Amino acid sequence: MKSFHTASDMRSWSRQEKAAGRRVAFVPTMGALHEGHLSLMREGKRRAPSLAVSIYVNPTQFGPNEDFGKYPRELKSDLTKCESTGVDAVFLPTDGEMYPDGFQTFVTVEEVTKNLCGASRPEHFRGVATVVAKLFNIVEPDVALFGEKDFQQLVVIRRMAQDLRIPVEIAGCPIVREPDGLAMSSRNKYLSPAERMSALSLHCSLGAAVEMAKSGESSAERIISKVRETIECDGGVRIDYAKIVDSETMEDVVEIKRPALLALAAFVGRTRLIDNVLLP
């Protein structure tokens, strides 16, 4: 496994792989790798013989009062996990490499960022779209893989790649969960044992919503009411948003007439977690 710290070295490796006839798969991450990340890497290896991963905690997607400073950084462990999963190249840029002095260009994706996390974290998706566009230009992958836990992010990146004509296939991969149903997240490490138990109410609420939809309930308001009731039974969880939206436009849905996304964000203690499920 090779490690690169500059854009030119990373791009050179990728172009050499392509010149040799090998497709390149790419998994961008912020490190603190868990099984969810590793599942993306394994899928990437299935789709292409050459696999690149980036590990970079991107400052521009964090708000001023968010957890950029304490976001878990576990590089040694991350590199071991990458190597054991068959990663061929890891890109480890510095802030100076990604945002050199005088940097002033950002990528803004308009409509699909207005709801959900885009409403709660106004600058978040500008930072995400910018760093991913830069990484695509550096790595030049044939296919890039993203987890469906960050479903709105996946929609934003697909829109960006399509609108900017970036020649990369965007692949979404299923949410990976702990045995008790909690969606895997690097931020789960922030949770105390009591908060970890409280966080299960998110998964329970999604299950209740799916059962209602399967039973024929199509009112978004009634399903969301049940979701809120399930979560709020646990006093340790504060809902940021609970919404049912169109899975392509991210616009609110009143009546479920085709598969729609139920998306949640909630604070468990001081930790913000997200989760989602597609409703039939």
PDB file of C-alpha atoms in Angstrom:
ATOM      1  CA  MET A   1       0.000   0.000   0.000  1.00  0.00           C
ATOM      2  CA  LYS A   2       1.351   3.403  -1.014  1.00  0.00           C
ATOM      3  CA  SER A   3       0.796   6.700   0.798  1.00  0.00           C
ATOM      4  CA  PHE A   4       0.772  10.090  -0.905  1.00  0.00           C
ATOM      5  CA  HIS A   5       0.709  13.567   0.604  1.00  0.00           C
ATOM      6  CA  THR A   6       0.588  15.780  -2.482  1.00  0.00           C
ATOM      7  CA  ALA A   7      -2.033  16.112  -5.189  1.00  0.00           C
ATOM      8  CA  SER A   8       0.555  15.653  -7.931  1.00  0.00           C
ATOM      9  CA  ASP A   9       1.825  12.350  -6.517  1.00  0.00           C
ATOM     10  CA  MET A  10      -1.707  11.040  -5.976  1.00  0.00           C
ATOM     11  CA  ARG A  11      -2.791  11.997  -9.485  1.00  0.00           C
ATOM     12  CA  SER A  12       0.354  10.480 -10.984  1.00  0.00           C
ATOM     13  CA  TRP A  13      -0.358   7.121  -9.322  1.00  0.00           C
ATOM     14  CA  SER A  14      -3.956   7.113 -10.541  1.00  0.00           C
ATOM     15  CA  ARG A  15      -2.986   7.943 -14.091  1.00  0.00           C
ATOM     16  CA  GLN A  16      -0.374   5.196 -14.095  1.00  0.00           C
ATOM     17  CA  GLU A  17      -3.015   2.690 -12.996  1.00  0.00           C
ATOM     18  CA  LYS A  18      -5.339   3.791 -15.768  1.00  0.00           C
ATOM     19  CA  ALA A  19      -2.551   3.744 -18.342  1.00  0.00           C
ATOM     20  CA  ALA A  20      -1.994   0.115 -17.369  1.00  0.00           C
ATOM     21  CA  GLY A  21      -5.665  -0.619 -18.078  1.00  0.00           C
ATOM     22  CA  ARG A  22      -6.807  -0.754 -14.464  1.00  0.00           C
ATOM     23  CA  ARG A  23      -9.962   1.014 -13.317  1.00  0.00           C
ATOM     24  CA  VAL A  24      -9.618   3.079 -10.139  1.00  0.00           C
ATOM     25  CA  ALA A  25     -12.174   3.038  -7.326  1.00  0.00           C
ATOM     26  CA  PHE A  26     -12.114   5.734  -4.669  1.00  0.00           C
ATOM     27  CA  VAL A  27     -13.458   6.034  -1.119  1.00  0.00           C
ATOM     28  CA  PRO A  28     -13.102   9.506   0.442  1.00  0.00           C
ATOM     29  CA  THR A  29     -13.121   9.464   4.266  1.00  0.00           C
ATOM     30  CA  MET A  30     -12.344  11.621   7.282  1.00  0.00           C
ATOM     31  CA  GLY A  31     -10.676   8.704   9.033  1.00  0.00           C
ATOM     32  CA  ALA A  32     -11.695   7.092  12.346  1.00  0.00           C
ATOM     33  CA  LEU A  33     -12.543   4.150  10.125  1.00  0.00           C
ATOM     34  CA  HIS A  34     -15.183   1.600  11.090  1.00  0.00           C
ATOM     35  CA  GLU A  35     -16.934  -1.302   9.391  1.00  0.00           C
ATOM     36  CA  GLY A  36     -19.101   1.075   7.374  1.00  0.00           C
ATOM     37  CA  HIS A  37     -16.013   2.538   5.711  1.00  0.00           C
ATOM     38  CA  LEU A  38     -14.470  -0.887   5.247  1.00  0.00           C
ATOM     39  CA  SER A  39     -17.609  -2.143   3.495  1.00  0.00           C
ATOM     40  CA  LEU A  40     -17.211   0.695   0.981  1.00  0.00           C
ATOM     41  CA  MET A  41     -13.600  -0.301   0.436  1.00  0.00           C
ATOM     42  CA  ARG A  42     -14.496  -3.937  -0.148  1.00  0.00           C
ATOM     43  CA  GLU A  43     -17.170  -2.891  -2.638  1.00  0.00           C
ATOM     44  CA  GLY A  44     -14.663  -0.609  -4.318  1.00  0.00           C
ATOM     45  CA  LYS A  45     -12.234  -3.493  -4.672  1.00  0.00           C
ATOM     46  CA  ARG A  46     -15.029  -5.565  -6.198  1.00  0.00           C
ATOM     47  CA  ARG A  47     -15.742  -2.870  -8.772  1.00  0.00           C
ATOM     48  CA  ALA A  48     -12.166  -1.995  -9.744  1.00  0.00           C
ATOM     49  CA  PRO A  49      -8.732  -3.636  -9.420  1.00  0.00           C
ATOM     50  CA  SER A  50      -7.129  -0.454  -8.024  1.00  0.00           C
ATOM     51  CA  LEU A  51      -8.489   1.170  -4.879  1.00  0.00           C
ATOM     52  CA  ALA A  52      -7.601   4.584  -3.475  1.00  0.00           C
ATOM     53  CA  VAL A  53      -8.762   6.004  -0.138  1.00  0.00           C
ATOM     54  CA  SER A  54      -8.375   9.534   1.183  1.00  0.00           C
ATOM     55  CA  ILE A  55      -8.126  10.346   4.890  1.00  0.00           C
ATOM     56  CA  TYR A  56      -8.689  14.032   5.513  1.00  0.00           C
ATOM     57  CA  VAL A  57     -10.710  15.856   8.179  1.00  0.00           C
ATOM     58  CA  ASN A  58     -12.071  18.656   6.030  1.00  0.00           C
ATOM     59  CA  PRO A  59     -12.360  21.923   7.984  1.00  0.00           C
ATOM     60  CA  THR A  60     -14.721  23.648   5.553  1.00  0.00           C
ATOM     61  CA  GLN A  61     -17.626  21.297   6.262  1.00  0.00           C
ATOM     62  CA  PHE A  62     -17.652  22.023  10.001  1.00  0.00           C
ATOM     63  CA  GLY A  63     -19.553  24.952  11.475  1.00  0.00           C
ATOM     64  CA  PRO A  64     -17.908  27.343  13.979  1.00  0.00           C
ATOM     65  CA  ASN A  65     -19.338  25.545  17.029  1.00  0.00           C
ATOM     66  CA  GLU A  66     -19.025  21.991  15.751  1.00  0.00           C
ATOM     67  CA  ASP A  67     -16.568  19.233  16.589  1.00  0.00           C
ATOM     68  CA  PHE A  68     -13.731  19.829  14.111  1.00  0.00           C
ATOM     69  CA  GLY A  69     -11.152  20.111  16.895  1.00  0.00           C
ATOM     70  CA  LYS A  70     -12.147  16.924  18.668  1.00  0.00           C
ATOM     71  CA  TYR A  71     -13.127  14.827  15.655  1.00  0.00           C
ATOM     72  CA  PRO A  72     -11.373  11.476  16.182  1.00  0.00           C
ATOM     73  CA  ARG A  73      -8.042  11.177  14.401  1.00  0.00           C
ATOM     74  CA  GLU A  74      -6.631   7.627  14.442  1.00  0.00           C
ATOM     75  CA  LEU A  75      -4.219   7.533  11.527  1.00  0.00           C
ATOM     76  CA  LYS A  76      -2.110   4.563  12.592  1.00  0.00           C
ATOM     77  CA  SER A  77      -5.165   2.369  13.122  1.00  0.00           C
ATOM     78  CA  ASP A  78      -6.780   3.692   9.945  1.00  0.00           C
ATOM     79  CA  LEU A  79      -3.771   2.775   7.811  1.00  0.00           C
ATOM     80  CA  THR A  80      -3.731  -0.743   9.259  1.00  0.00           C
ATOM     81  CA  LYS A  81      -7.407  -1.153   8.393  1.00  0.00           C
ATOM     82  CA  CYS A  82      -6.856   0.156   4.886  1.00  0.00           C
ATOM     83  CA  GLU A  83      -4.017  -2.240   4.235  1.00  0.00           C
ATOM     84  CA  SER A  84      -5.978  -5.204   5.575  1.00  0.00           C
ATOM     85  CA  THR A  85      -8.875  -4.344   3.253  1.00  0.00           C
ATOM     86  CA  GLY A  86      -6.723  -4.331   0.128  1.00  0.00           C
ATOM     87  CA  VAL A  87      -6.351  -0.586  -0.386  1.00  0.00           C
ATOM     88  CA  ASP A  88      -3.646   0.193  -2.938  1.00  0.00           C
ATOM     89  CA  ALA A  89      -3.106   3.903  -2.277  1.00  0.00           C
ATOM     90  CA  VAL A  90      -3.959   6.319   0.534  1.00  0.00           C
ATOM     91  CA  PHE A  91      -4.076  10.071   0.020  1.00  0.00           C
ATOM     92  CA  LEU A  92      -3.145  12.004   3.183  1.00  0.00           C
ATOM     93  CA  PRO A  93      -3.207  15.700   2.307  1.00  0.00           C
ATOM     94  CA  THR A  94      -2.564  18.567   4.691  1.00  0.00           C
ATOM     95  CA  ASP A  95      -4.798  21.619   5.000  1.00  0.00           C
ATOM     96  CA  GLY A  96      -2.150  23.555   3.085  1.00  0.00           C
ATOM     97  CA  GLU A  97      -2.311  21.081   0.224  1.00  0.00           C
ATOM     98  CA  MET A  98      -6.107  21.227  -0.015  1.00  0.00           C
ATOM     99  CA  TYR A  99      -6.588  24.911   0.799  1.00  0.00           C
ATOM    100  CA  PRO A 100      -3.363  26.793  -0.037  1.00  0.00           C
ATOM    101  CA  ASP A 101      -2.917  30.460   0.763  1.00  0.00           C
ATOM    102  CA  GLY A 102      -5.272  32.583  -1.278  1.00  0.00           C
ATOM    103  CA  PHE A 103      -7.839  29.795  -1.789  1.00  0.00           C
ATOM    104  CA  GLN A 104     -11.222  31.388  -2.577  1.00  0.00           C
ATOM    105  CA  THR A 105     -13.220  29.025  -4.787  1.00  0.00           C
ATOM    106  CA  PHE A 106     -16.094  26.940  -3.437  1.00  0.00           C
ATOM    107  CA  VAL A 107     -18.674  24.620  -4.997  1.00  0.00           C
ATOM    108  CA  THR A 108     -22.308  25.291  -4.107  1.00  0.00           C
ATOM    109  CA  VAL A 109     -25.074  22.834  -4.969  1.00  0.00           C
ATOM    110  CA  GLU A 110     -28.360  24.709  -4.696  1.00  0.00           C
ATOM    111  CA  GLU A 111     -31.755  23.055  -4.290  1.00  0.00           C
ATOM    112  CA  VAL A 112     -30.959  19.621  -2.842  1.00  0.00           C
ATOM    113  CA  THR A 113     -28.988  21.217   0.017  1.00  0.00           C
ATOM    114  CA  LYS A 114     -31.789  23.446   1.322  1.00  0.00           C
ATOM    115  CA  ASN A 115     -33.566  20.876   3.509  1.00  0.00           C
ATOM    116  CA  LEU A 116     -32.520  18.465   6.284  1.00  0.00           C
ATOM    117  CA  CYS A 117     -28.822  18.837   7.214  1.00  0.00           C
ATOM    118  CA  GLY A 118     -28.506  21.738   4.800  1.00  0.00           C
ATOM    119  CA  ALA A 119     -31.013  23.718   6.861  1.00  0.00           C
ATOM    120  CA  SER A 120     -29.428  22.740  10.178  1.00  0.00           C
ATOM    121  CA  ARG A 121     -25.815  23.225   9.037  1.00  0.00           C
ATOM    122  CA  PRO A 122     -25.905  25.988   6.394  1.00  0.00           C
ATOM    123  CA  GLU A 123     -22.233  25.836   5.315  1.00  0.00           C
ATOM    124  CA  HIS A 124     -21.853  22.074   5.568  1.00  0.00           C
ATOM    125  CA  PHE A 125     -22.608  20.980   2.020  1.00  0.00           C
ATOM    126  CA  ARG A 126     -20.606  23.816   0.472  1.00  0.00           C
ATOM    127  CA  GLY A 127     -17.597  22.356   2.276  1.00  0.00           C
ATOM    128  CA  VAL A 128     -18.497  18.788   1.293  1.00  0.00           C
ATOM    129  CA  ALA A 129     -19.056  19.601  -2.382  1.00  0.00           C
ATOM    130  CA  THR A 130     -15.852  21.625  -2.559  1.00  0.00           C
ATOM    131  CA  VAL A 131     -13.580  19.030  -0.998  1.00  0.00           C
ATOM    132  CA  VAL A 132     -15.110  16.129  -2.948  1.00  0.00           C
ATOM    133  CA  ALA A 133     -14.815  18.032  -6.232  1.00  0.00           C
ATOM    134  CA  LYS A 134     -11.149  18.695  -5.437  1.00  0.00           C
ATOM    135  CA  LEU A 135     -10.570  15.045  -4.523  1.00  0.00           C
ATOM    136  CA  PHE A 136     -12.227  13.901  -7.752  1.00  0.00           C
ATOM    137  CA  ASN A 137      -9.919  16.212  -9.715  1.00  0.00           C
ATOM    138  CA  ILE A 138      -6.890  14.867  -7.857  1.00  0.00           C
ATOM    139  CA  VAL A 139      -7.662  11.127  -7.831  1.00  0.00           C
ATOM    140  CA  GLU A 140      -9.575  11.035 -11.136  1.00  0.00           C
ATOM    141  CA  PRO A 141     -11.437   7.845 -10.144  1.00  0.00           C
ATOM    142  CA  ASP A 142     -13.673   5.788 -12.402  1.00  0.00           C
ATOM    143  CA  VAL A 143     -16.043   5.056  -9.526  1.00  0.00           C
ATOM    144  CA  ALA A 144     -16.430   6.648  -6.087  1.00  0.00           C
ATOM    145  CA  LEU A 145     -18.300   5.012  -3.229  1.00  0.00           C
ATOM    146  CA  PHE A 146     -20.364   6.667  -0.500  1.00  0.00           C
ATOM    147  CA  GLY A 147     -22.514   5.301   2.314  1.00  0.00           C
ATOM    148  CA  GLU A 148     -26.279   5.780   2.289  1.00  0.00           C
ATOM    149  CA  LYS A 149     -26.261   6.779   5.952  1.00  0.00           C
ATOM    150  CA  ASP A 150     -25.313  10.241   4.674  1.00  0.00           C
ATOM    151  CA  PHE A 151     -28.096  10.025   2.094  1.00  0.00           C
ATOM    152  CA  GLN A 152     -28.402  13.750   1.427  1.00  0.00           C
ATOM    153  CA  GLN A 153     -24.643  13.930   0.941  1.00  0.00           C
ATOM    154  CA  LEU A 154     -24.907  11.152  -1.640  1.00  0.00           C
ATOM    155  CA  VAL A 155     -27.629  13.073  -3.484  1.00  0.00           C
ATOM    156  CA  VAL A 156     -25.568  16.289  -3.366  1.00  0.00           C
ATOM    157  CA  ILE A 157     -22.460  14.598  -4.759  1.00  0.00           C
ATOM    158  CA  ARG A 158     -24.407  12.897  -7.540  1.00  0.00           C
ATOM    159  CA  ARG A 159     -25.938  16.238  -8.490  1.00  0.00           C
ATOM    160  CA  MET A 160     -22.560  17.964  -8.408  1.00  0.00           C
ATOM    161  CA  ALA A 161     -20.839  15.311 -10.527  1.00  0.00           C
ATOM    162  CA  GLN A 162     -23.655  15.412 -13.068  1.00  0.00           C
ATOM    163  CA  ASP A 163     -23.860  19.198 -13.234  1.00  0.00           C
ATOM    164  CA  LEU A 164     -20.096  19.714 -13.508  1.00  0.00           C
ATOM    165  CA  ARG A 165     -19.697  16.814 -15.951  1.00  0.00           C
ATOM    166  CA  ILE A 166     -17.175  15.055 -13.736  1.00  0.00           C
ATOM    167  CA  PRO A 167     -16.655  11.656 -15.397  1.00  0.00           C
ATOM    168  CA  VAL A 168     -17.080   9.448 -12.331  1.00  0.00           C
ATOM    169  CA  GLU A 169     -19.680   6.863 -11.389  1.00  0.00           C
ATOM    170  CA  ILE A 170     -21.170   7.617  -7.952  1.00  0.00           C
ATOM    171  CA  ALA A 171     -22.116   4.426  -6.111  1.00  0.00           C
ATOM    172  CA  GLY A 172     -24.245   4.418  -2.969  1.00  0.00           C
ATOM    173  CA  CYS A 173     -23.814   1.543  -0.511  1.00  0.00           C
ATOM    174  CA  PRO A 174     -26.207   0.361   2.221  1.00  0.00           C
ATOM    175  CA  ILE A 175     -26.018   1.548   5.819  1.00  0.00           C
ATOM    176  CA  VAL A 176     -23.925  -0.727   8.036  1.00  0.00           C
ATOM    177  CA  ARG A 177     -25.346  -1.150  11.524  1.00  0.00           C
ATOM    178  CA  GLU A 178     -24.208  -2.455  14.870  1.00  0.00           C
ATOM    179  CA  PRO A 179     -25.853  -5.748  15.958  1.00  0.00           C
ATOM    180  CA  ASP A 180     -28.455  -3.758  17.938  1.00  0.00           C
ATOM    181  CA  GLY A 181     -29.330  -1.587  14.953  1.00  0.00           C
ATOM    182  CA  LEU A 182     -27.403   1.631  15.656  1.00  0.00           C
ATOM    183  CA  ALA A 183     -25.993   3.034  12.419  1.00  0.00           C
ATOM    184  CA  MET A 184     -22.201   2.930  12.455  1.00  0.00           C
ATOM    185  CA  SER A 185     -20.627   6.367  12.753  1.00  0.00           C
ATOM    186  CA  SER A 186     -17.261   7.747  13.802  1.00  0.00           C
ATOM    187  CA  ARG A 187     -19.175   9.989  16.209  1.00  0.00           C
ATOM    188  CA  ASN A 188     -20.571   6.990  18.105  1.00  0.00           C
ATOM    189  CA  LYS A 189     -17.268   7.086  20.008  1.00  0.00           C
ATOM    190  CA  TYR A 190     -18.470  10.250  21.738  1.00  0.00           C
ATOM    191  CA  LEU A 191     -21.403   8.427  23.387  1.00  0.00           C
ATOM    192  CA  SER A 192     -21.373   7.383  27.028  1.00  0.00           C
ATOM    193  CA  PRO A 193     -22.875   3.943  27.811  1.00  0.00           C
ATOM    194  CA  ALA A 194     -26.185   5.569  28.806  1.00  0.00           C
ATOM    195  CA  GLU A 195     -26.218   7.732  25.682  1.00  0.00           C
ATOM    196  CA  ARG A 196     -25.415   4.695  23.559  1.00  0.00           C
ATOM    197  CA  MET A 197     -28.612   3.048  24.857  1.00  0.00           C
ATOM    198  CA  SER A 198     -30.627   6.219  24.249  1.00  0.00           C
ATOM    199  CA  ALA A 199     -29.371   6.396  20.668  1.00  0.00           C
ATOM    200  CA  LEU A 200     -31.178   3.138  19.847  1.00  0.00           C
ATOM    201  CA  SER A 201     -34.466   5.070  19.858  1.00  0.00           C
ATOM    202  CA  LEU A 202     -33.534   6.403  16.408  1.00  0.00           C
ATOM    203  CA  HIS A 203     -33.387   2.928  14.901  1.00  0.00           C
ATOM    204  CA  CYS A 204     -36.553   1.890  16.750  1.00  0.00           C
ATOM    205  CA  SER A 205     -38.420   4.879  15.326  1.00  0.00           C
ATOM    206  CA  LEU A 206     -37.342   4.000  11.781  1.00  0.00           C
ATOM    207  CA  GLY A 207     -38.607   0.459  12.261  1.00  0.00           C
ATOM    208  CA  ALA A 208     -41.978   1.736  13.482  1.00  0.00           C
ATOM    209  CA  ALA A 209     -42.222   4.020  10.445  1.00  0.00           C
ATOM    210  CA  VAL A 210     -41.499   1.182   8.020  1.00  0.00           C
ATOM    211  CA  GLU A 211     -44.201  -0.959   9.615  1.00  0.00           C
ATOM    212  CA  MET A 212     -46.723   1.869   9.286  1.00  0.00           C
ATOM    213  CA  ALA A 213     -45.842   2.338   5.606  1.00  0.00           C
ATOM    214  CA  LYS A 214     -46.074  -1.397   4.937  1.00  0.00           C
ATOM    215  CA  SER A 215     -49.504  -1.386   6.579  1.00  0.00           C
ATOM    216  CA  GLY A 216     -50.693   1.223   4.093  1.00  0.00           C
ATOM    217  CA  GLU A 217     -50.152   4.474   5.971  1.00  0.00           C
ATOM    218  CA  SER A 218     -49.251   7.187   3.470  1.00  0.00           C
ATOM    219  CA  SER A 219     -49.565  10.334   5.562  1.00  0.00           C
ATOM    220  CA  ALA A 220     -46.122  11.781   6.235  1.00  0.00           C
ATOM    221  CA  GLU A 221     -47.518  13.750   9.179  1.00  0.00           C
ATOM    222  CA  ARG A 222     -48.874  10.647  10.940  1.00  0.00           C
ATOM    223  CA  ILE A 223     -45.686   8.663  10.367  1.00  0.00           C
ATOM    224  CA  ILE A 224     -43.488  11.516  11.607  1.00  0.00           C
ATOM    225  CA  SER A 225     -45.719  11.882  14.660  1.00  0.00           C
ATOM    226  CA  LYS A 226     -45.058   8.220  15.498  1.00  0.00           C
ATOM    227  CA  VAL A 227     -41.324   8.686  14.914  1.00  0.00           C
ATOM    228  CA  ARG A 228     -41.202  11.657  17.281  1.00  0.00           C
ATOM    229  CA  GLU A 229     -43.238   9.823  19.899  1.00  0.00           C
ATOM    230  CA  THR A 230     -40.869   6.841  19.787  1.00  0.00           C
ATOM    231  CA  ILE A 231     -37.746   8.992  20.081  1.00  0.00           C
ATOM    232  CA  GLU A 232     -39.104  11.372  22.696  1.00  0.00           C
ATOM    233  CA  CYS A 233     -39.980   8.502  25.024  1.00  0.00           C
ATOM    234  CA  ASP A 234     -36.280   8.617  25.835  1.00  0.00           C
ATOM    235  CA  GLY A 235     -35.528  11.895  27.558  1.00  0.00           C
ATOM    236  CA  GLY A 236     -31.870  11.736  26.552  1.00  0.00           C
ATOM    237  CA  VAL A 237     -32.510  12.476  22.868  1.00  0.00           C
ATOM    238  CA  ARG A 238     -33.344  15.855  21.308  1.00  0.00           C
ATOM    239  CA  ILE A 239     -34.613  15.806  17.734  1.00  0.00           C
ATOM    240  CA  ASP A 240     -33.000  18.191  15.263  1.00  0.00           C
ATOM    241  CA  TYR A 241     -35.290  17.139  12.427  1.00  0.00           C
ATOM    242  CA  ALA A 242     -37.522  14.223  11.441  1.00  0.00           C
ATOM    243  CA  LYS A 243     -38.786  14.525   7.887  1.00  0.00           C
ATOM    244  CA  ILE A 244     -40.059  12.493   4.981  1.00  0.00           C
ATOM    245  CA  VAL A 245     -38.670  13.750   1.694  1.00  0.00           C
ATOM    246  CA  ASP A 246     -38.471  12.826  -1.961  1.00  0.00           C
ATOM    247  CA  SER A 247     -35.369  10.689  -2.300  1.00  0.00           C
ATOM    248  CA  GLU A 248     -34.145  12.606  -5.364  1.00  0.00           C
ATOM    249  CA  THR A 249     -35.131  16.242  -4.757  1.00  0.00           C
ATOM    250  CA  MET A 250     -34.893  16.226  -0.935  1.00  0.00           C
ATOM    251  CA  GLU A 251     -38.177  18.177  -0.833  1.00  0.00           C
ATOM    252  CA  ASP A 252     -40.760  17.475   1.885  1.00  0.00           C
ATOM    253  CA  VAL A 253     -43.429  14.917   1.049  1.00  0.00           C
ATOM    254  CA  VAL A 254     -46.988  15.243   2.368  1.00  0.00           C
ATOM    255  CA  GLU A 255     -48.407  12.008   0.963  1.00  0.00           C
ATOM    256  CA  ILE A 256     -46.228   8.991   0.190  1.00  0.00           C
ATOM    257  CA  LYS A 257     -47.091   7.992  -3.364  1.00  0.00           C
ATOM    258  CA  ARG A 258     -43.726   6.448  -4.249  1.00  0.00           C
ATOM    259  CA  PRO A 259     -40.722   5.342  -2.175  1.00  0.00           C
ATOM    260  CA  ALA A 260     -39.621   8.255   0.025  1.00  0.00           C
ATOM    261  CA  LEU A 261     -36.804   8.893   2.472  1.00  0.00           C
ATOM    262  CA  LEU A 262     -37.431   9.231   6.190  1.00  0.00           C
ATOM    263  CA  ALA A 263     -34.432  11.179   7.493  1.00  0.00           C
ATOM    264  CA  LEU A 264     -33.550  11.869  11.114  1.00  0.00           C
ATOM    265  CA  ALA A 265     -31.022  13.977  12.938  1.00  0.00           C
ATOM    266  CA  ALA A 266     -30.917  14.089  16.725  1.00  0.00           C
ATOM    267  CA  PHE A 267     -28.663  15.107  19.562  1.00  0.00           C
ATOM    268  CA  VAL A 268     -27.862  12.341  22.020  1.00  0.00           C
ATOM    269  CA  GLY A 269     -26.289  14.314  24.813  1.00  0.00           C
ATOM    270  CA  ARG A 270     -24.026  16.658  22.850  1.00  0.00           C
ATOM    271  CA  THR A 271     -23.487  14.241  19.940  1.00  0.00           C
ATOM    272  CA  ARG A 272     -25.408  14.782  16.726  1.00  0.00           C
ATOM    273  CA  LEU A 273     -26.354  11.552  14.949  1.00  0.00           C
ATOM    274  CA  ILE A 274     -28.174  10.977  11.681  1.00  0.00           C
ATOM    275  CA  ASP A 275     -30.035   7.989  10.291  1.00  0.00           C
ATOM    276  CA  ASN A 276     -32.550   7.242   7.566  1.00  0.00           C
ATOM    277  CA  VAL A 277     -34.655   4.609   5.865  1.00  0.00           C
ATOM    278  CA  LEU A 278     -36.473   4.365   2.557  1.00  0.00           C
ATOM    279  CA  LEU A 279     -40.206   3.953   3.106  1.00  0.00           C
ATOM    280  CA  PRO A 280     -42.114   1.712   0.702  1.00  0.00           C
TER     281      PRO A 280
END
